[in-house]
Tab-separated table of C-alpha atoms and ligand atoms in Angstrom:
chain	number	residue	atom	x	y	z
A	1	MET	CA	0.000	0.000	0.000
A	2	LYS	CA	1.171	3.496	-0.731
A	3	PHE	CA	1.050	6.384	1.735
A	4	THR	CA	2.072	9.903	0.770
A	5	THR	CA	2.392	12.750	3.267
A	6	PRO	CA	0.863	15.939	1.768
A	7	GLY	CA	3.348	18.491	0.479
A	8	LYS	CA	4.082	21.346	2.878
A	9	PRO	CA	2.159	24.577	2.173
A	10	VAL	CA	5.134	26.611	3.435
A	11	ASP	CA	8.850	25.839	3.427
A	12	VAL	CA	9.828	27.055	6.903
A	13	ALA	CA	13.530	26.849	6.057
A	14	THR	CA	12.993	29.523	3.382
A	15	VAL	CA	11.111	31.825	5.784
A	16	PHE	CA	13.552	31.108	8.649
A	17	PRO	CA	16.904	30.198	7.012
A	18	GLU	CA	18.485	29.348	10.387
A	19	LEU	CA	16.254	26.235	10.437
A	20	ALA	CA	17.896	24.798	7.303
A	21	GLY	CA	20.742	23.236	9.301
A	22	SER	CA	18.262	21.487	11.661
A	23	ALA	CA	16.410	19.533	8.953
A	24	ARG	CA	16.353	15.778	9.628
A	25	THR	CA	14.795	12.909	7.712
A	26	THR	CA	12.396	10.598	9.523
A	27	VAL	CA	10.944	7.381	8.138
A	28	ARG	CA	7.177	7.265	8.643
A	29	LEU	CA	6.300	3.566	8.767
A	30	HIS	CA	2.568	3.838	7.940
A	31	PRO	CA	1.489	0.506	9.524
A	32	TRP	CA	-1.404	-1.221	7.742
A	33	ARG	CA	-3.059	-4.503	8.625
A	34	GLY	CA	-1.635	-7.496	6.861
A	35	VAL	CA	0.638	-10.377	7.725
A	36	ALA	CA	4.253	-10.201	6.623
A	37	THR	CA	6.641	-13.162	6.746
A	38	ALA	CA	9.505	-13.452	9.211
A	39	ARG	CA	11.828	-12.612	6.302
A	40	GLU	CA	10.187	-9.193	5.865
A	41	SER	CA	10.080	-5.959	7.833
A	42	SER	CA	6.911	-5.531	9.878
A	43	LEU	CA	5.293	-4.080	12.989
A	44	GLY	CA	3.660	-6.461	15.486
A	45	GLY	CA	5.414	-9.575	14.111
A	46	PRO	CA	6.212	-12.173	12.932
A	47	LEU	CA	9.896	-12.161	13.879
A	48	LEU	CA	12.913	-13.991	12.500
A	49	TRP	CA	13.595	-15.488	15.949
A	50	PRO	CA	15.899	-18.541	15.948
A	51	ALA	CA	14.111	-21.729	17.015
A	52	ASP	CA	17.105	-22.678	19.191
A	53	GLU	CA	17.104	-19.390	21.128
A	54	ALA	CA	14.781	-19.092	24.147
A	55	TRP	CA	11.888	-16.655	23.608
A	56	PRO	CA	12.523	-13.540	25.738
A	57	MET	CA	10.525	-13.319	28.956
A	58	CYS	CA	10.141	-10.288	31.234
A	59	THR	CA	10.949	-11.346	34.781
A	60	ILE	CA	9.921	-8.186	36.612
A	61	ASP	CA	7.146	-8.643	39.196
A	62	HIS	CA	3.939	-7.797	37.374
A	63	PRO	CA	0.633	-6.878	38.992
A	64	ASP	CA	-1.287	-10.100	39.700
A	65	PRO	CA	-5.061	-9.828	40.195
A	66	ARG	CA	-5.532	-13.288	41.800
A	67	PRO	CA	-6.425	-13.247	45.537
A	68	LEU	CA	-4.499	-15.328	48.039
A	69	THR	CA	-6.256	-18.396	49.482
A	70	SER	CA	-4.335	-19.216	52.698
A	71	ALA	CA	-5.513	-17.716	56.024
A	72	GLU	CA	-2.166	-15.910	56.450
A	73	GLY	CA	-2.336	-14.578	52.904
A	74	GLN	CA	-5.892	-13.324	53.335
A	75	GLU	CA	-4.938	-11.601	56.587
A	76	LEU	CA	-2.052	-9.832	54.818
A	77	GLU	CA	-4.397	-8.679	52.043
A	78	ARG	CA	-7.012	-7.512	54.588
A	79	ARG	CA	-4.387	-5.404	56.423
A	80	ARG	CA	-3.066	-4.037	53.105
A	81	ASN	CA	-6.590	-3.006	51.983
A	82	GLU	CA	-7.351	-1.441	55.385
A	83	LEU	CA	-4.145	0.581	55.250
A	84	HIS	CA	-4.876	1.555	51.634
A	85	ASP	CA	-8.312	2.916	52.626
A	86	ALA	CA	-6.863	4.764	55.628
A	87	MET	CA	-4.162	6.364	53.444
A	88	ASN	CA	-6.793	7.439	50.892
A	89	ALA	CA	-8.909	9.032	53.635
A	90	LEU	CA	-5.865	10.904	54.994
A	91	ALA	CA	-4.923	12.063	51.483
A	92	ARG	CA	-8.454	13.389	50.933
A	93	ALA	CA	-8.156	15.278	54.233
A	94	GLY	CA	-4.877	16.806	53.027
A	95	ASP	CA	-2.722	15.049	55.634
A	96	HIS	CA	0.052	14.001	53.248
A	97	ALA	CA	2.709	13.765	55.972
A	98	THR	CA	0.863	10.902	57.716
A	99	VAL	CA	0.248	9.180	54.371
A	100	GLY	CA	4.001	9.304	53.769
A	101	ALA	CA	4.686	7.806	57.212
A	102	PHE	CA	2.364	4.867	56.437
A	103	TYR	CA	3.860	4.251	53.021
A	104	ARG	CA	6.795	2.149	54.256
A	105	GLU	CA	4.417	-0.170	56.129
A	106	TYR	CA	2.290	-0.424	52.987
A	107	GLU	CA	5.306	-1.369	50.859
A	108	ALA	CA	6.373	-4.018	53.399
A	109	LEU	CA	2.877	-5.549	53.295
A	110	GLU	CA	2.949	-5.571	49.480
A	111	ALA	CA	6.316	-7.370	49.535
A	112	ASP	CA	4.950	-9.988	51.998
A	113	ILE	CA	1.880	-10.498	49.796
A	114	ARG	CA	4.055	-10.987	46.747
A	115	LYS	CA	6.154	-13.551	48.631
A	116	ALA	CA	3.018	-15.402	49.757
A	117	ARG	CA	1.704	-15.368	46.183
A	118	ARG	CA	4.943	-16.977	44.962
A	119	GLU	CA	4.422	-19.763	47.513
A	120	GLU	CA	0.717	-20.296	46.801
A	121	TYR	CA	0.996	-20.158	43.043
A	122	ALA	CA	4.040	-22.219	42.153
A	123	ASP	CA	3.437	-21.604	38.438
A	124	ASP	CA	3.033	-17.865	39.047
A	125	PRO	CA	2.418	-16.405	35.582
A	126	ALA	CA	2.914	-12.903	36.918
A	127	ALA	CA	6.570	-13.700	37.627
A	128	THR	CA	7.431	-14.021	33.941
A	129	LEU	CA	5.525	-12.727	30.925
A	130	PRO	CA	6.401	-13.533	27.302
A	131	MET	CA	7.521	-10.418	25.438
A	132	VAL	CA	5.591	-9.579	22.274
A	133	PRO	CA	6.919	-8.603	18.809
A	134	ILE	CA	6.712	-4.869	18.152
A	135	ALA	CA	9.007	-4.221	15.205
A	136	GLN	CA	11.367	-5.976	12.832
A	137	PHE	CA	13.455	-3.960	10.386
A	138	TYR	CA	15.719	-5.382	7.711
A	139	ARG	CA	18.716	-3.297	6.693
A	140	ARG	CA	17.496	-3.287	3.077
A	141	ASP	CA	14.319	-1.392	4.167
A	142	LEU	CA	15.756	0.827	6.920
A	143	PRO	CA	19.469	1.302	6.078
A	144	GLU	CA	19.552	4.448	8.256
A	145	LEU	CA	19.436	2.362	11.467
A	146	PRO	CA	22.809	1.907	13.252
A	147	PHE	CA	23.189	-1.819	12.484
A	148	PRO	CA	26.271	-3.167	14.304
A	149	ASP	CA	28.805	-4.840	11.972
A	150	GLY	CA	27.666	-8.258	10.850
A	151	THR	CA	23.953	-7.648	11.500
A	152	ASP	CA	21.090	-6.824	9.152
A	153	VAL	CA	17.952	-7.247	11.277
A	154	CYS	CA	16.755	-5.017	14.139
A	155	GLN	CA	14.071	-6.520	16.389
A	156	VAL	CA	12.076	-4.738	19.087
A	157	LEU	CA	9.958	-6.633	21.608
A	158	TRP	CA	8.202	-5.338	24.693
A	159	CYS	CA	6.545	-6.650	27.800
A	160	PRO	CA	2.885	-5.666	27.349
A	161	THR	CA	2.027	-4.320	30.777
A	162	ASP	CA	2.842	-1.288	32.905
A	163	HIS	CA	6.365	-0.947	34.286
A	164	GLU	CA	8.092	1.611	36.446
A	165	PRO	CA	9.160	4.342	36.130
A	166	HIS	CA	6.897	5.344	33.197
A	167	TYR	CA	3.959	2.955	33.737
A	168	GLY	CA	4.198	1.820	30.133
A	169	PRO	CA	5.403	-1.271	28.256
A	170	LEU	CA	9.070	-2.251	28.673
A	171	PRO	CA	10.932	-2.720	25.349
A	172	GLN	CA	14.214	-4.396	24.436
A	173	VAL	CA	16.122	-4.390	21.157
A	174	TRP	CA	18.003	-7.226	19.421
A	175	TRP	CA	20.310	-6.957	16.395
A	176	ARG	CA	21.036	-10.130	14.449
A	177	ASP	CA	22.378	-11.609	11.197
A	178	ALA	CA	19.507	-13.023	9.132
A	179	ALA	CA	21.812	-15.469	7.341
A	180	LYS	CA	22.533	-17.238	10.664
A	181	VAL	CA	18.855	-18.055	11.302
A	182	THR	CA	17.699	-21.249	9.618
A	183	GLU	CA	14.761	-22.513	11.678
A	184	VAL	CA	12.354	-19.833	12.933
A	185	ALA	CA	10.581	-19.950	16.335
A	186	THR	CA	6.831	-19.395	16.678
A	187	ALA	CA	5.999	-16.583	19.085
A	188	PRO	CA	4.189	-17.771	22.250
A	189	ASP	CA	0.668	-16.399	22.772
A	190	PRO	CA	0.671	-13.322	24.969
A	191	ASP	CA	-0.771	-13.727	28.460
A	192	ARG	CA	-4.250	-12.240	27.867
A	193	LEU	CA	-5.100	-12.014	31.574
A	194	LEU	CA	-2.015	-10.130	32.677
A	195	SER	CA	-1.218	-8.130	29.548
A	196	ASP	CA	-2.562	-4.662	28.956
A	197	ASP	CA	-4.815	-5.033	25.871
A	198	GLY	CA	-3.768	-1.620	24.574
A	199	SER	CA	-0.121	-2.763	24.493
A	200	LEU	CA	-0.772	-5.792	22.219
A	201	PRO	CA	-0.351	-4.721	18.575
A	202	VAL	CA	-2.266	-6.104	15.599
A	203	PRO	CA	0.320	-7.420	13.077
A	204	CYS	CA	0.948	-4.862	10.354
A	205	ARG	CA	2.975	-4.472	7.226
A	206	ILE	CA	4.839	-1.214	6.731
A	207	SER	CA	5.173	1.279	3.881
A	208	PRO	CA	8.240	3.358	4.788
A	209	GLU	CA	8.129	6.972	3.607
A	210	ARG	CA	10.997	9.415	4.138
A	211	VAL	CA	9.917	12.901	5.204
A	212	VAL	CA	11.989	15.981	6.066
A	213	GLU	CA	11.316	17.379	9.548
A	214	PHE	CA	12.336	20.389	11.609
A	215	PRO	CA	12.750	20.529	15.405
A	216	GLY	CA	9.550	20.511	17.445
A	217	TRP	CA	8.550	23.661	19.309
A	218	GLU	CA	10.462	22.864	22.495
A	219	ASP	CA	13.488	21.521	20.609
A	220	LEU	CA	13.988	24.873	18.836
A	221	PRO	CA	17.384	26.417	19.592
A	222	SER	CA	16.205	29.737	21.088
A	223	ASP	CA	13.339	31.722	22.607
A	224	ASP	CA	14.123	34.402	20.051
A	225	LEU	CA	13.252	32.034	17.180
A	226	ARG	CA	10.084	30.885	18.987
A	227	GLU	CA	8.986	34.524	19.363
A	228	ARG	CA	9.593	35.284	15.684
A	229	LEU	CA	7.684	32.121	14.692
A	230	GLU	CA	4.749	33.208	16.874
A	231	THR	CA	4.689	36.614	15.203
A	232	TRP	CA	4.810	34.997	11.744
A	233	GLU	CA	2.010	32.535	12.647
A	234	LYS	CA	-0.420	35.417	13.280
A	235	GLY	CA	-0.890	35.881	9.534
A	236	GLN	CA	-1.053	32.157	8.719
A	237	GLU	CA	-3.541	29.343	8.951
A	238	TRP	CA	-0.616	26.968	9.616
A	239	ARG	CA	1.116	26.390	12.928
A	240	TYR	CA	4.816	25.597	13.029
A	241	GLY	CA	4.586	23.032	15.840
A	242	ARG	CA	1.474	21.225	14.645
A	243	HIS	CA	1.803	21.325	10.856
A	244	LEU	CA	5.269	22.334	9.665
A	245	SER	CA	7.859	20.685	11.926
A	246	VAL	CA	7.683	17.125	13.331
A	247	ALA	CA	5.766	14.151	11.923
A	248	PRO	CA	3.426	12.376	14.382
A	249	GLY	CA	2.890	8.612	14.471
A	250	THR	CA	5.030	5.484	14.330
A	251	LYS	CA	8.387	6.290	12.761
A	252	VAL	CA	12.131	5.675	12.717
A	253	GLY	CA	14.758	8.390	13.306
A	254	GLY	CA	14.321	12.111	12.733
A	255	TRP	CA	13.022	14.509	15.385
A	256	VAL	CA	10.731	13.381	18.214
A	257	SER	CA	7.089	14.497	18.328
A	258	TRP	CA	7.003	14.981	22.106
A	259	ILE	CA	3.641	14.773	23.849
A	260	GLN	CA	5.179	16.392	26.926
A	261	SER	CA	8.600	18.016	27.468
A	262	PRO	CA	11.673	16.816	25.544
A	263	VAL	CA	14.182	14.502	27.215
A	264	ARG	CA	17.747	14.065	25.976
A	265	PRO	CA	18.974	10.615	26.986
A	266	GLU	CA	22.671	9.761	27.267
A	267	CYS	CA	24.235	6.325	27.593
A	268	ASP	CA	26.369	5.327	30.608
A	269	ARG	CA	29.436	6.610	28.736
A	270	ASP	CA	27.831	10.067	28.297
A	271	HIS	CA	27.152	9.783	24.556
A	272	ARG	CA	24.091	11.610	23.290
A	273	MET	CA	21.620	8.934	22.174
A	274	ASP	CA	19.678	9.092	18.881
A	275	HIS	CA	15.952	8.651	18.335
A	276	LEU	CA	15.578	5.061	17.136
A	277	LEU	CA	11.817	4.478	16.996
A	278	THR	CA	8.502	6.010	18.095
A	279	VAL	CA	5.601	3.601	18.618
A	280	ALA	CA	2.429	5.691	18.661
A	281	SER	CA	-1.160	5.173	19.800
A	282	SER	CA	-2.317	7.485	17.015
A	283	GLU	CA	-0.820	8.035	13.563
A	284	CYS	CA	-2.255	11.515	13.116
A	285	GLY	CA	-4.207	13.704	15.522
A	286	SER	CA	-7.461	15.294	14.336
A	287	ASP	CA	-5.921	18.789	14.684
A	288	ALA	CA	-3.023	18.094	12.313
A	289	TRP	CA	-4.555	15.900	9.637
A	290	GLN	CA	-4.165	18.519	6.879
A	291	ALA	CA	-0.396	18.293	7.255
A	292	TRP	CA	0.148	14.645	8.175
A	293	MET	CA	-2.744	12.402	7.099
A	294	PRO	CA	-1.516	10.655	3.910
A	295	VAL	CA	-3.399	11.776	0.792
A	296	GLU	CA	-4.492	8.156	0.159
A	297	THR	CA	-5.970	7.958	3.706
A	298	GLN	CA	-7.708	11.321	3.219
A	299	ALA	CA	-9.403	9.914	0.098
A	300	ARG	CA	-10.895	7.065	2.205
A	301	THR	CA	-11.867	9.194	5.201
A	302	THR	CA	-15.226	10.763	5.992
A	303	PHE	CA	-14.925	14.306	7.252
A	304	ALA	CA	-17.187	16.283	9.554
A	305	ARG	CA	-17.185	19.806	10.972
A	306	ARG	CA	-16.358	20.575	14.582
A	307	VAL	CA	-18.187	23.638	15.881
A	308	ARG	CA	-16.879	25.405	18.984
A	309	PHE	CA	-18.811	28.173	20.695
A	310	ALA	CA	-19.281	30.120	23.933
A	311	MET	CA	-22.530	30.021	25.924
A	312	VAL	CA	-24.197	33.108	27.400
A	313	ASP	CA	-23.045	32.120	30.911
A	314	GLY	CA	-19.367	32.255	29.840
A	315	SER	CA	-18.811	28.488	29.513
A	316	THR	CA	-17.605	26.958	26.241
A	317	SER	CA	-18.773	23.880	24.379
A	318	HIS	CA	-18.543	22.149	21.015
A	319	THR	CA	-20.484	19.792	18.775
A	320	THR	CA	-19.835	17.818	15.578
A	321	ILE	CA	-22.021	18.139	12.484
A	322	GLY	CA	-21.971	16.564	9.010
A	323	GLU	CA	-19.942	18.240	6.265
A	324	ASP	CA	-23.105	19.471	4.535
A	325	GLU	CA	-25.056	20.416	7.676
A	326	LYS	CA	-25.441	23.977	8.788
A	327	PHE	CA	-24.988	25.079	12.403
A	328	ASP	CA	-27.557	27.650	13.517
A	329	PRO	CA	-26.478	29.287	16.807
A	330	ALA	CA	-29.928	30.865	17.241
A	331	ALA	CA	-31.565	27.425	17.361
A	332	TRP	CA	-28.980	25.776	19.618
A	333	THR	CA	-29.266	25.633	23.382
A	334	MET	CA	-27.567	23.486	25.987
A	335	PHE	CA	-29.284	23.017	29.361
A	336	GLY	CA	-31.468	25.963	28.378
A	337	LYS	CA	-28.489	28.269	27.785
A	338	ALA	CA	-28.079	30.092	24.463
A	339	VAL	CA	-24.976	30.298	22.264
A	340	VAL	CA	-23.144	33.578	21.676
A	341	PRO	CA	-23.448	33.692	17.841
A	342	GLU	CA	-20.226	35.653	17.197
A	343	SER	CA	-18.176	33.059	19.151
A	344	VAL	CA	-18.861	30.212	16.684
A	345	VAL	CA	-15.710	28.744	15.098
A	346	GLU	CA	-15.909	25.790	12.681
A	347	SER	CA	-13.149	23.457	11.562
A	348	THR	CA	-13.046	20.303	9.427
A	349	ILE	CA	-12.021	17.089	11.183
A	350	PRO	CA	-11.764	13.446	10.077
A	351	LEU	CA	-14.854	11.597	11.330
A	352	ASP	CA	-13.434	8.096	10.936
A	353	ASP	CA	-10.054	8.027	12.494
A	354	ASP	CA	-7.551	5.889	10.638
A	355	GLU	CA	-6.647	3.811	13.694
A	356	PRO	CA	-8.736	0.677	12.955
A	357	GLU	CA	-6.426	0.012	10.016
A	358	GLY	CA	-3.231	0.292	12.046
A	359	LEU	CA	-1.519	-1.247	15.063
A	360	GLY	CA	-4.575	-0.705	17.293
A	361	LEU	CA	-2.466	0.309	20.289
A	362	MET	CA	-3.711	2.435	23.183
A	363	LEU	CA	-0.665	3.185	25.332
A	364	GLY	CA	-1.897	4.882	28.509
A	365	ASP	CA	-3.985	7.875	27.454
A	366	ILE	CA	-3.118	7.990	23.692
A	367	GLY	CA	0.572	7.824	24.619
A	368	ASP	CA	3.713	7.402	22.523
A	369	LEU	CA	6.716	5.258	23.433
A	370	TYR	CA	10.079	6.642	22.310
A	371	LEU	CA	13.160	4.448	21.971
A	372	PHE	CA	16.679	5.863	21.828
A	373	VAL	CA	19.941	4.121	20.939
A	374	CYS	CA	23.623	4.919	21.366
A	375	ALA	CA	25.165	4.494	17.900
A	376	THR	CA	28.693	4.911	19.336
A	377	CYS	CA	28.763	2.064	21.893
A	378	ALA	CA	29.183	-1.302	20.144
A	379	GLU	CA	26.521	-2.996	22.313
A	380	ARG	CA	23.954	-0.346	21.251
A	381	PRO	CA	22.454	0.513	24.675
A	382	ILE	CA	18.914	1.867	24.542
A	383	ALA	CA	16.840	4.306	26.565
A	384	VAL	CA	13.055	4.454	26.821
A	385	GLU	CA	10.701	7.381	27.320
A	386	PHE	CA	6.925	7.071	27.519
A	387	GLN	CA	4.614	10.086	27.389
A	388	CYS	CA	0.818	10.470	27.455
A	389	THR	CA	-1.563	13.354	26.941
B	401	ZN	ZN1	7.251	-6.987	32.272
B	402	ZN	ZN1	27.375	5.156	24.203
């Protein structure tokens, strides 16, 4: 399938020549549902995993919803729940100092419960979860990745449940030589009970597209440039941050489309790490579709109009109407309150979002997971950042 990002209405590097040196190329992956083979690049599997190599398991203690059955175990859980309720009541009353004092006791109880669970459930599935395939990139498709010498496949797997410190999935990266893999392993089924559904991708093929990007708003080199961009935006229908700089969605390399503030990871040897991969819950937000929704996707999408307005009591609201419908502020009331007619602002939005065709992920609250790699260290250490709206 072909996906083409719309051409930019404005070349920001012509208007602001100092941006020319910050241009980077990202590879938008444009996931679409379809099953690749293990000898092809894909998102969500299948992987060229050697049959004689153990499937990776995450061995961090995962949340386990099963109750304990022994009398001692039930007593521990009763005390834990009682303490939990007491801490909540104190927090509501604003007594955070006492909550803090109880926290150590709470943690000790949690540790005892976990130990009891290990004893009661000898086959404890929460102790180890099979990791799930997220991405596989062959060098021939993504030559811009920092493949270590002698490798031509990059594989990303993650554990599909929340992990500290970001409360998101926990990824790992493998680099291997495809020629050395003869027999291919079958991925184990994910643990449906303990996995977070939103972290289990639907297998997709990819259609890599290279797009030139400029630094996101907070990655710009100076406040002075941000101020000049703001002044320039006043006469434009385009916004630098939303439309003209960084591509949203699942992509390799280039700038990062931060949901929150930028982070700049370094490896243990103080090398600046590079953006390796973004895995996104959404390929294109409804506010930026004009710039980033591929023209082929636009042709398949139904559009509607979003109408925002102020009410006479000072509150604001919005509604969605069909493309051909007309919004009449005089005839619209909400809880008996009238609309201020001159406050009405309409914009076109995609009615069907394109997500059902893609990976189908929901990471936290429409979050993105960012992976970084050190291209200098031979073992290619990675760093992970997870951000939500
Ligand atoms: Zn895990
Ligand atoms: Zn390094």
